[in-house]
Short mmCIF file of C-alpha atoms and ligand atoms in Angstrom, two decimals:
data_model
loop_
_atom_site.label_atom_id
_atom_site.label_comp_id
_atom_site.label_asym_id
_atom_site.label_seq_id
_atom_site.Cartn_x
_atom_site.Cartn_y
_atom_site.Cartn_z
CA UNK A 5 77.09 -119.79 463.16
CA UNK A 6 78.76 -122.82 463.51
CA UNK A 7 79.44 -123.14 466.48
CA UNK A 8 76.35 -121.40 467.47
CA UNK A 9 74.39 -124.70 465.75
CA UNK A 10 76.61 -127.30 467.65
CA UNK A 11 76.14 -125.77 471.11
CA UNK A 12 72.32 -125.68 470.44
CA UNK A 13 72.72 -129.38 469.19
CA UNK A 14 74.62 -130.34 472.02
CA UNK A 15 72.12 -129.10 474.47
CA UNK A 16 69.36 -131.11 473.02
CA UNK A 17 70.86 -134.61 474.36
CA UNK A 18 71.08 -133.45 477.66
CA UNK A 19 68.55 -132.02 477.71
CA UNK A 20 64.30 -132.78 477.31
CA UNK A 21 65.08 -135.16 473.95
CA UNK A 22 67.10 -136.99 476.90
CA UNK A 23 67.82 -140.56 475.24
CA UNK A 24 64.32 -141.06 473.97
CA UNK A 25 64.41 -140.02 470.09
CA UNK A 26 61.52 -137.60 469.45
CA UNK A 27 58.67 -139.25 467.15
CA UNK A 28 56.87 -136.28 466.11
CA UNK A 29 57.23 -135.34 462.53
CA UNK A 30 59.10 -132.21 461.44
CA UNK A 31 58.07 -130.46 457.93
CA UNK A 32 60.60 -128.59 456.39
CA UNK A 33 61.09 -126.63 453.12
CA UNK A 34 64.55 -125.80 451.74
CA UNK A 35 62.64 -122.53 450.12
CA UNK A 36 62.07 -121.30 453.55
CA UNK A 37 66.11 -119.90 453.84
CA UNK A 38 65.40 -117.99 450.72
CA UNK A 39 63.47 -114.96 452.35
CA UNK A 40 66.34 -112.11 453.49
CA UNK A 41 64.62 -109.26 454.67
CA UNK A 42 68.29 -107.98 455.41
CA UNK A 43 66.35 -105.70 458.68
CA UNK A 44 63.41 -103.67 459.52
CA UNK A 45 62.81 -100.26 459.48
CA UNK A 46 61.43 -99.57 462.71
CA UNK A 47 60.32 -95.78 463.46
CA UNK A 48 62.40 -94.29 460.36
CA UNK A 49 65.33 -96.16 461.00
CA UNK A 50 66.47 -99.53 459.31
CA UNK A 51 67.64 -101.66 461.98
CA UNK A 52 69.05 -105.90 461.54
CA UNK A 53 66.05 -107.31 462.58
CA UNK A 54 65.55 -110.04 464.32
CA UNK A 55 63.54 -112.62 461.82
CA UNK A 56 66.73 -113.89 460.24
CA UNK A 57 67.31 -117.31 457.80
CA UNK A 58 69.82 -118.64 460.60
CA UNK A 59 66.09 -119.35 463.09
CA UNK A 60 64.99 -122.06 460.75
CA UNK A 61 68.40 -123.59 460.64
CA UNK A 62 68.50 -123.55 464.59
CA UNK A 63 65.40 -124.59 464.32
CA UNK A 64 65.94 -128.08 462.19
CA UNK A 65 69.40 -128.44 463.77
CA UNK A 66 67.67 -128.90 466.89
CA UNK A 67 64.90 -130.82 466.36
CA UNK A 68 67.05 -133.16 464.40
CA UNK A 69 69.06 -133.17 466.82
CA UNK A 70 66.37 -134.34 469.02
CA UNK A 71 65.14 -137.54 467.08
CA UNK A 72 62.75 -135.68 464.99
CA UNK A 73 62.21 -137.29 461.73
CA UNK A 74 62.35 -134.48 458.81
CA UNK A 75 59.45 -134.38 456.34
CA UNK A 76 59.89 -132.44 452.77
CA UNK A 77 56.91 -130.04 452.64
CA UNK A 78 54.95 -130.80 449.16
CA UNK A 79 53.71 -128.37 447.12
CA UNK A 80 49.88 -127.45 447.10
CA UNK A 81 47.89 -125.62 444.90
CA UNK A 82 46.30 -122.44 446.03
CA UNK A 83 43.10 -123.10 446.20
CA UNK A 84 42.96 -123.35 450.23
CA UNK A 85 45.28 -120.35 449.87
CA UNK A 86 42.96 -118.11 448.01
CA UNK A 87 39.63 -119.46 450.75
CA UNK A 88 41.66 -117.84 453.58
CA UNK A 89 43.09 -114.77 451.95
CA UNK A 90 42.20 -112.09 449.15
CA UNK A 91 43.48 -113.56 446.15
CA UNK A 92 44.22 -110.30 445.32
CA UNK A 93 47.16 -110.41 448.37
CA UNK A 94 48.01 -113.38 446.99
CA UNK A 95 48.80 -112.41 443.40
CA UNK A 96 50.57 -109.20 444.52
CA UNK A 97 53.59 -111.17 447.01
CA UNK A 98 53.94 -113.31 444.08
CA UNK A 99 54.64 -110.55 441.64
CA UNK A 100 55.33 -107.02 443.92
CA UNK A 101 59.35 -108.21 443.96
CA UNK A 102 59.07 -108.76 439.89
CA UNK A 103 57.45 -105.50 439.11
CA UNK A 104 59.99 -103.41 442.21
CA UNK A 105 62.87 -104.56 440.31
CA UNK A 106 61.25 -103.98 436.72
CA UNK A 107 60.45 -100.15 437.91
CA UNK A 108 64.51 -100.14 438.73
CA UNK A 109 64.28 -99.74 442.69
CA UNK A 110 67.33 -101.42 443.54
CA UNK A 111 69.70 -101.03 440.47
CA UNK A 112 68.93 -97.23 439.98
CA UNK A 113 67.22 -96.08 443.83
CA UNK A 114 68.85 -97.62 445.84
CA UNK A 115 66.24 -99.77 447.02
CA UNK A 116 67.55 -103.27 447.62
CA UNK A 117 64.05 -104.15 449.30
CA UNK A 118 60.37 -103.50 449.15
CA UNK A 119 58.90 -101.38 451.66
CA UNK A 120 56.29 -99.12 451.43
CA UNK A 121 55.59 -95.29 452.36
CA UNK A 122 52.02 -94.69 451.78
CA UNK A 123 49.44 -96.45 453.82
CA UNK A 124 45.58 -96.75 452.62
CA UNK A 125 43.94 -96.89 455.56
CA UNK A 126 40.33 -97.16 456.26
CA UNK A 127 40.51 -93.16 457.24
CA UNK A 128 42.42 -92.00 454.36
CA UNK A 129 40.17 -93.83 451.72
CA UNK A 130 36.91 -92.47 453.58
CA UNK A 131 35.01 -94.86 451.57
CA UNK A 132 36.41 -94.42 448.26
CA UNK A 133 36.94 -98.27 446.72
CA UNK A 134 40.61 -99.49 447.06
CA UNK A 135 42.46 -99.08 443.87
CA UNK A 136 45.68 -100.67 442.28
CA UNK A 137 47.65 -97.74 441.68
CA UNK A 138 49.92 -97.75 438.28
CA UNK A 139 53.13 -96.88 440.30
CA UNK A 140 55.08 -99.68 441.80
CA UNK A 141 56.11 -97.75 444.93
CA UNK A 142 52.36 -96.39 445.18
CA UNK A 143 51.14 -99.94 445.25
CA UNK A 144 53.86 -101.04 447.99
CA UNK A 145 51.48 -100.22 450.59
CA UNK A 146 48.37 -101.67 449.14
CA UNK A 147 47.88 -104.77 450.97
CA UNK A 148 50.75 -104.26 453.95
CA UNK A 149 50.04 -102.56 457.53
CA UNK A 150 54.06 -101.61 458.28
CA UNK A 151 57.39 -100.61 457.61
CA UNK A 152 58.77 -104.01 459.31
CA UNK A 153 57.82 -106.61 456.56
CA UNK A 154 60.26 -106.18 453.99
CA UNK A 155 60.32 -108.04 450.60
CA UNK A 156 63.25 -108.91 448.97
CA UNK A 157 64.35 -111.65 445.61
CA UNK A 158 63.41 -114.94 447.85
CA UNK A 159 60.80 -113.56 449.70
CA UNK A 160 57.57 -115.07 447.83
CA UNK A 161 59.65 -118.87 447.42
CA UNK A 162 59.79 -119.18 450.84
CA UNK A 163 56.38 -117.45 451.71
CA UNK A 164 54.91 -120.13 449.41
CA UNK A 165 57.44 -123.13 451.30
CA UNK A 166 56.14 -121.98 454.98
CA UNK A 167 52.43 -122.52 453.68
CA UNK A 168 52.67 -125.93 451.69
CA UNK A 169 54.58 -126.95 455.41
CA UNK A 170 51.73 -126.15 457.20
CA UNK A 171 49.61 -127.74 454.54
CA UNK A 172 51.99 -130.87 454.35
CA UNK A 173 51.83 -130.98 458.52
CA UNK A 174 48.20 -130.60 458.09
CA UNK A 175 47.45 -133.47 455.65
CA UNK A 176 50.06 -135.76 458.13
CA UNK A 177 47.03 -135.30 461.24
CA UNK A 178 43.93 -135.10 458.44
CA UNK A 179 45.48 -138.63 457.24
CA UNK A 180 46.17 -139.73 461.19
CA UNK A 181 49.04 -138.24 462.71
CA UNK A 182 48.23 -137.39 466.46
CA UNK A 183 50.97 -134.68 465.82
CA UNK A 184 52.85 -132.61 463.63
CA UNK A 185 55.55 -129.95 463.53
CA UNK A 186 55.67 -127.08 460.52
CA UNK A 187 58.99 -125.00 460.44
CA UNK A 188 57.11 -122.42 458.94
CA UNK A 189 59.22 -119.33 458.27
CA UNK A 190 58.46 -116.63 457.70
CA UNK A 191 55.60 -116.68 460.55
CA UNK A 192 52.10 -115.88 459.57
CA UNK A 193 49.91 -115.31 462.54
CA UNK A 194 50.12 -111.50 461.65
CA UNK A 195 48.22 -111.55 458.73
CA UNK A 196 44.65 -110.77 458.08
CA UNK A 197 42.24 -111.90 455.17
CA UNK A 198 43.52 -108.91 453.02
CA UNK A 199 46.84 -107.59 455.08
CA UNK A 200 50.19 -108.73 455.86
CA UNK A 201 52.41 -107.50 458.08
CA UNK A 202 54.76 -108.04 461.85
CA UNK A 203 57.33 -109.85 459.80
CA UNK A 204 54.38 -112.26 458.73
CA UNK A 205 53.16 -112.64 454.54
CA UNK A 206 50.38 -115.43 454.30
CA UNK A 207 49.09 -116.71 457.70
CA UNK A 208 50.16 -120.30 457.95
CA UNK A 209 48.72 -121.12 461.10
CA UNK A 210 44.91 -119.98 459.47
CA UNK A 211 45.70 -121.74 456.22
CA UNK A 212 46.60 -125.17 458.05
CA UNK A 213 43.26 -124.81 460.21
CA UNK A 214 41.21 -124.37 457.06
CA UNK A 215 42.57 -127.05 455.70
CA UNK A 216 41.84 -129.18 458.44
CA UNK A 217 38.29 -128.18 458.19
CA UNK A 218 38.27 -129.02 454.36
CA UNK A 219 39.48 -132.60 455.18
CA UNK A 220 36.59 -133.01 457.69
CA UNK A 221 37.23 -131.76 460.76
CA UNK A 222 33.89 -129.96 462.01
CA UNK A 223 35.83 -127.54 464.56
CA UNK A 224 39.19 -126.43 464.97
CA UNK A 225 40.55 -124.39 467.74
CA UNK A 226 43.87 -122.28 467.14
CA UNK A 227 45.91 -122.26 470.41
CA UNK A 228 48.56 -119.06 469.91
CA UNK A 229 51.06 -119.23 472.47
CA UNK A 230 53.24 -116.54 470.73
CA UNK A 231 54.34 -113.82 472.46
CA UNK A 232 52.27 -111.40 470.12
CA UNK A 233 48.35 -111.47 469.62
CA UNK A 234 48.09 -113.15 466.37
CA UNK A 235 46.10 -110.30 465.18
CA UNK A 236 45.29 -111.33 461.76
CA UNK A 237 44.41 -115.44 462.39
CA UNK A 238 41.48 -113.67 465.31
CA UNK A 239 40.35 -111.68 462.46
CA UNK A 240 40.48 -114.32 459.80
CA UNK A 241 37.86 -116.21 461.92
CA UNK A 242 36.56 -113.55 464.18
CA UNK A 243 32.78 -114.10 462.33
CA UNK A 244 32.83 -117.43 462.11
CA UNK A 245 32.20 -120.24 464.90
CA UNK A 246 33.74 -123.45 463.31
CA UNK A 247 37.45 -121.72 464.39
CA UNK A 248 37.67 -121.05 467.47
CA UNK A 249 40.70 -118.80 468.35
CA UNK A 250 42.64 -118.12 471.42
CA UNK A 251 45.75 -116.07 472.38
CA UNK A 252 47.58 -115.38 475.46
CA UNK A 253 50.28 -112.08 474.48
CA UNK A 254 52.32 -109.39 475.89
CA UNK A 255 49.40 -106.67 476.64
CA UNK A 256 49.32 -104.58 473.53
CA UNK A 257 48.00 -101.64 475.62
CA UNK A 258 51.21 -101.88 477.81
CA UNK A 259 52.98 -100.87 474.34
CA UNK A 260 53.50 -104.01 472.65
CA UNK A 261 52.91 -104.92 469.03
CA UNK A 262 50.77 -105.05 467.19
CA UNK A 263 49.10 -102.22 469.18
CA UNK A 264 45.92 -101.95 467.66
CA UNK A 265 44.57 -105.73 468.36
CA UNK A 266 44.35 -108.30 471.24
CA UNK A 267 42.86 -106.72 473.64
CA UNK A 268 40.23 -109.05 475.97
CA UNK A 269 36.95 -107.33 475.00
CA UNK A 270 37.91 -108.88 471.74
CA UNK A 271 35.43 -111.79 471.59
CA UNK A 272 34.17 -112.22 468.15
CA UNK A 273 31.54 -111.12 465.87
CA UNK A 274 28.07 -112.04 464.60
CA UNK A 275 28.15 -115.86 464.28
CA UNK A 276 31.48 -115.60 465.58
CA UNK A 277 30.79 -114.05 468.69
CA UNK A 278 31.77 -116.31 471.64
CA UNK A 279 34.47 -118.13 469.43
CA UNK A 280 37.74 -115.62 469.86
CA UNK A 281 39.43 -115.00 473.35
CA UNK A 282 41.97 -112.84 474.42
CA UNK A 283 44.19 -113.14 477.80
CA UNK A 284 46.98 -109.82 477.55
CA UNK A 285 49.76 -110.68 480.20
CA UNK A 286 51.76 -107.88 482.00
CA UNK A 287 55.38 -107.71 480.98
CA UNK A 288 57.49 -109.25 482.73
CA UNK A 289 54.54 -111.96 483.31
CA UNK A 290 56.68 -115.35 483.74
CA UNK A 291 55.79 -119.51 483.53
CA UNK A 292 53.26 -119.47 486.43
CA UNK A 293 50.97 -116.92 485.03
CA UNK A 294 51.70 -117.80 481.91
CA UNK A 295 50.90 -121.49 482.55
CA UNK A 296 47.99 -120.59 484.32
CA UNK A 297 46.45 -118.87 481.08
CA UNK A 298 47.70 -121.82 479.18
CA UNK A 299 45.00 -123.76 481.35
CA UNK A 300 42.96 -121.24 480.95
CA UNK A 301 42.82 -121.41 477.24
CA UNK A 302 42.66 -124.67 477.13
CA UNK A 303 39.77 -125.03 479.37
CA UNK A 304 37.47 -122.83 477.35
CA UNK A 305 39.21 -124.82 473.91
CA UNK A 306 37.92 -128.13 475.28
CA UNK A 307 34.49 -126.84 475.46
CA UNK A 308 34.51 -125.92 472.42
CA UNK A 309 34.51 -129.03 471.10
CA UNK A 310 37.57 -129.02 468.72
CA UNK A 311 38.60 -131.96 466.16
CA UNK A 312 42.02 -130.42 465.83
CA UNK A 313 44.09 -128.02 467.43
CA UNK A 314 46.48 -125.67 465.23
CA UNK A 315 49.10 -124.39 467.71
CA UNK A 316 50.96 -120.95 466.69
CA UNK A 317 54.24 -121.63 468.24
CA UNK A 318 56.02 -118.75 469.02
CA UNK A 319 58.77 -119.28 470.82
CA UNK A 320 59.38 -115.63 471.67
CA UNK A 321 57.47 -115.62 475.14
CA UNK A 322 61.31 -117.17 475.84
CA UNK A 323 63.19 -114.84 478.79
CA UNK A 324 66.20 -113.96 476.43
CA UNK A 325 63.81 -113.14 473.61
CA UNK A 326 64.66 -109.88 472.38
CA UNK A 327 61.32 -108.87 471.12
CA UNK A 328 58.90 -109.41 474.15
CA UNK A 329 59.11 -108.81 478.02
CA UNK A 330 57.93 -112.11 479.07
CA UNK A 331 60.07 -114.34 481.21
CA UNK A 332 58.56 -117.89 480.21
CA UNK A 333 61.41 -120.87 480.64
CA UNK A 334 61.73 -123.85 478.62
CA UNK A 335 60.11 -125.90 481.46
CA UNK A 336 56.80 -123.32 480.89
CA UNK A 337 57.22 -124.12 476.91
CA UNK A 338 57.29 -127.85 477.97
CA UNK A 339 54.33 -127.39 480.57
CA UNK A 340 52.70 -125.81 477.83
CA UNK A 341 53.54 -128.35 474.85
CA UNK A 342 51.69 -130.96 477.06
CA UNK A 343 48.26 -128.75 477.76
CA UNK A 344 47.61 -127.72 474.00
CA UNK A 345 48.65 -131.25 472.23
CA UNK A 346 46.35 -133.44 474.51
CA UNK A 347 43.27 -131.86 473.53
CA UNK A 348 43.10 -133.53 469.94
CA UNK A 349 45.02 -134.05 467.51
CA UNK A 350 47.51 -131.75 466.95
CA UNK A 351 49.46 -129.29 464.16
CA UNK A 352 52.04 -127.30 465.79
CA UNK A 353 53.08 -124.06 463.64
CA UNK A 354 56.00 -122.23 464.17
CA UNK A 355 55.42 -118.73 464.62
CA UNK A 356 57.88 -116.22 466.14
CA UNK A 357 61.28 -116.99 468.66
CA UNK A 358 64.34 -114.61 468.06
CA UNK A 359 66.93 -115.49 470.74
CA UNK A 360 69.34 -117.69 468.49
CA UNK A 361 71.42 -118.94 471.36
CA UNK A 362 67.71 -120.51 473.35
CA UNK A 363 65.93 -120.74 470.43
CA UNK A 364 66.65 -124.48 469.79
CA UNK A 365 66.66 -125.58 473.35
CA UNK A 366 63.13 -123.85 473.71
CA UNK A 367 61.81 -125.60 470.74
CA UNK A 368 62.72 -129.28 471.30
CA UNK A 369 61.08 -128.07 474.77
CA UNK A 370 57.57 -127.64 473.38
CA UNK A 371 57.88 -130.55 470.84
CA UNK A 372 58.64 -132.42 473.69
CA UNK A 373 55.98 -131.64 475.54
CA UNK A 374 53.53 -131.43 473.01
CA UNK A 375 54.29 -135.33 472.47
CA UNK A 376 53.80 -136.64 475.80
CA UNK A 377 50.48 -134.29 475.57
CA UNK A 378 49.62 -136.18 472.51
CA UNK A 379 50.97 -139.88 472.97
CA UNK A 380 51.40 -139.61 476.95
C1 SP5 B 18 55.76 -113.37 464.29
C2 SP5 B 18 56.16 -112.35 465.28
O1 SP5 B 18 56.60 -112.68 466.38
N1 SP5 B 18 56.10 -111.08 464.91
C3 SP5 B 18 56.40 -110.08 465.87
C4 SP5 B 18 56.85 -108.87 465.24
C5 SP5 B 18 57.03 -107.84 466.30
N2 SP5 B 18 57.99 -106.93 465.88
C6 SP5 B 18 58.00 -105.74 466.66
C7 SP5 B 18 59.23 -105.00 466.31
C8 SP5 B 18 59.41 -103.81 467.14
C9 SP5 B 18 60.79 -103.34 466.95
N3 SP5 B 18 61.75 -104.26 467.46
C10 SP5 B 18 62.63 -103.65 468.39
C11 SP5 B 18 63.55 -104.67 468.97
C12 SP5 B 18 64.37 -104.04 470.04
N4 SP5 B 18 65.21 -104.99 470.68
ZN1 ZN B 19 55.76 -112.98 468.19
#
C-alpha cells in the first residue's frame, strides 16, 4: 500500500499538477475509511470487490499531492437529507447494522455483513403496501436493489461523512467558490429516492444539487461522467425540471450495470420531461467518442440554463478500470474536467474509479482540468 501511495504521489509532479499547485478545494472526511464492505457477492458468490477504503486514500494522497488544499467536511443536519430521500431509507442505514448484530448475525450465523436475500419488488408486492417486516434478515432487503452493497460496523459513519462532504463542497460554491472537490466514498449516484444499491447508500451527488437549489440556485444540471448510468440521481429528478440530469455510460443493454436503467429513450417525466438525457457508449468506446458526448452533454446543459453544475466523477471510464469496458485516458478525463467546470460554477463529486495503480493519476487529471475549465 505503501508503496502503491508513493508511486501514485510521485506521478502527480510530473505529471498534469506540473509545478503549478492545484487551487481547487478538496473535502474530506476521516469517517469515510470506516465503511469495509470486505467484497460483494456477485451471482451467488462473494468475491473482494473492488470499492475498497485504500480509493479514498489514493484519492487524498494524490490530490494532496497535487497542491490541493484539504477541507474537513462539517457535519449537517438531515434535513436536506430527508428532501432527497425516504426518511424511512434514511432511518434504516442508520440502524439496519445495530439491529443485524442485536438479532446475532455475525457472532452466532456467521454473518459478518448485511446482505439481503429477499427482494420486494414492485411484482412480488402486486400492490400490497410495503411493510417493515419484524425479522431483521426479512427487512435486509427492504429498501436495497442487490446483493453487491454490503453493510458492515462503519458503514452508516462514513455514509453520513460522504454526504456532509458533498454538503460542505456544496456550501464552498453556494458561498462563492467557482469549484469544489468532494471525496465522497462510498459513491452515491446509484441510489434512488427510496433504494440504494451498486455499491452506493445515500446519493451524494443528488443531495449536493439540492442543496444548491436550497441556497438559491434556480437550476442545476448534474453532469455524470461515471462509467455507470447514475440510475438513481435520473430518477431522483426524472419529474422535475429545476435538475436537469445527464449521463454518458457503458450501454446497459450491451450487459452493463445497472441493467435495468440508462437507456436513451430515457428523457424524463411529466414536468420533468425534456430535463434527463441519456448517451449509452459501446464498450470499448475510448476518449474521442467519449469526448465527443462530453460536448454533447454539455451543449444541451448550457441550454438549460444551469446556476451550478454537480459533476458525478467517476473515474472508472479509466482503460485499466476493472469494472467497465471503456478505454478513456487521463488526457480524455482532463479534456473532460475542462468542458463540465466552465459551464458555471462547479461541485465535483466523486463517484466510482477502481484501478488503484491509475486511480490517482486519473483524478488529479480531471481536477486539473476542471480548474482551467473554471478559472481558465
Ligand atoms: C459507483 C459505481 O461505479 N458503481 C458501480 C457498481 C458496478 N458494479 C458491478 C459489479 C459487477 C461485478 N463485478 C465484476 C468485476 C469483474 N472484474
Ligand atoms: Zn461506476
Amino acid at each position: 500500500m505503501n508503496a502503491l501511495l508513493l508511486h501514485s504521489a510521485a506521478r502527480e509532479r510530473g505529471g498534469w499538477g506540473g509545478t503549478v499547485s492545484l487551487a481547487v478545494p478538496g473535502v474530506w472526511s476521516e469517517d469515510c475509511l470506516n465503511h469495509e464492505p470486505d467484497g460483494e457477492v456477485w451471482l451467488g458468490v462473494r468475491e473482494p470487490g473492488t470499492e475498497v477504503p485504500a480509493r479514498a486514500l489514493v484519492l487524498r494522497v494524490a490530490l494532496t499531492a497535487a497542491g490541493a488544499p484539504v477541507v474537513p467536511a462539517r457535519p449537517h443536519g438531515e434535513e436536506i437529507l430527508r428532501a432527497v430521500h425516504d426518511p424511512e431509507l434514511v432511518d434504516h442505514l442508520a440502524r439496519f447494522w445495530h439491529d443485524w448484530v442485536a438479532a446475532g448475525f455475525p457472532a452466532q450465523y456467521g454473518r459478518d455483513r448485511a446482505v439481503p436475500y429477499v427482494f420486494p419488488t414492485a411484482g412480488m408486492l402486486a400492490g400490497l403496501p410495503l411493510r417493515s417486516p419484524p425479522a431483521v434478515h426479512g427487512r435486509a432487503g427492504r429498501f436495497c436493489y442487490d446483493t453487491m452493497t454490503l453493510v458492515g460496523p462503519g458503514s452508516w459513519a462514513a455514509i453520513r461523512g460522504a454526504v456532509d462532504a458533498a454538503l460542505t463542497a456544496a456550501d464552498l460554491v453556494s458561498s462563492g467558490e467557482r469549484l469544489a472537490y468532494a471525496l465522497c466514498r462510498p459513491p452515491g449516484h446509484h441510489v434512488t429516492r427510496d433504494a440504494y444499491g451498486g455499491s452506493c447508500y445515500l446519493n451524494n451527488a443528488a443531495v449536493a444539487a439540492q442543496a444548491l437549489r436550497a441556497a438559491g440556485a434556480g437550476r442545476v444540471a448534474v453532469i455524470d461522467i461515471d462509467a455507470h448510468h447514475g440510475n438513481g440521481t435520473q430518477m431522483i429528478f426524472y419529474d422535475r425540471p429545476d435538475v436537469w440530469y445527464g449521463s454518458l455510460h457503458v450501454d446497459p443493454g450491451a450487459g452493463w450495470f445497472p441493467h435495468y436503467a440508462g437507456y436513451a429513450s430515457e428523457r424524463g417525466r411529466g414536468a420533468g420531461d425534456g430535463f434527463n438525457r441519456n448517451l449509452p457508449l459501446a464498450p470499448g468506446t475510448g476518449d474521442d467518442d467519449w469526448l465527443a458526448a462530453v460536448a454533447a452533454l454539455c451543449g444541451e446543459a448550457r441550454a438549460a440554463g444551469p446556476d451550478a453544475v454537480v459533476v458525478s466523477l467517476g473515474l472508472d471510464a479509466a482503460a485499466a478500470d476493472p469494472e467497465s469496458p471503456l478505454q478513456v485516458t487521463e488526457a480524455g478525463y482532463h479534456a473532460a474536467g475542462r468542458q463540465v467546470a466552465a459551464l458555471a460554477p462547479t461541485v465535483l463529486i466523486q463517484e466510482g474509479g477502481y484501478d488503484l495503480a491509475s486511480l490517482g493519476g486519473f483524478a488529479v487529471a480531471a481536477v486539473t482540468g476542471a480548474a482551467a475549465g473554471a478559472y481558465g
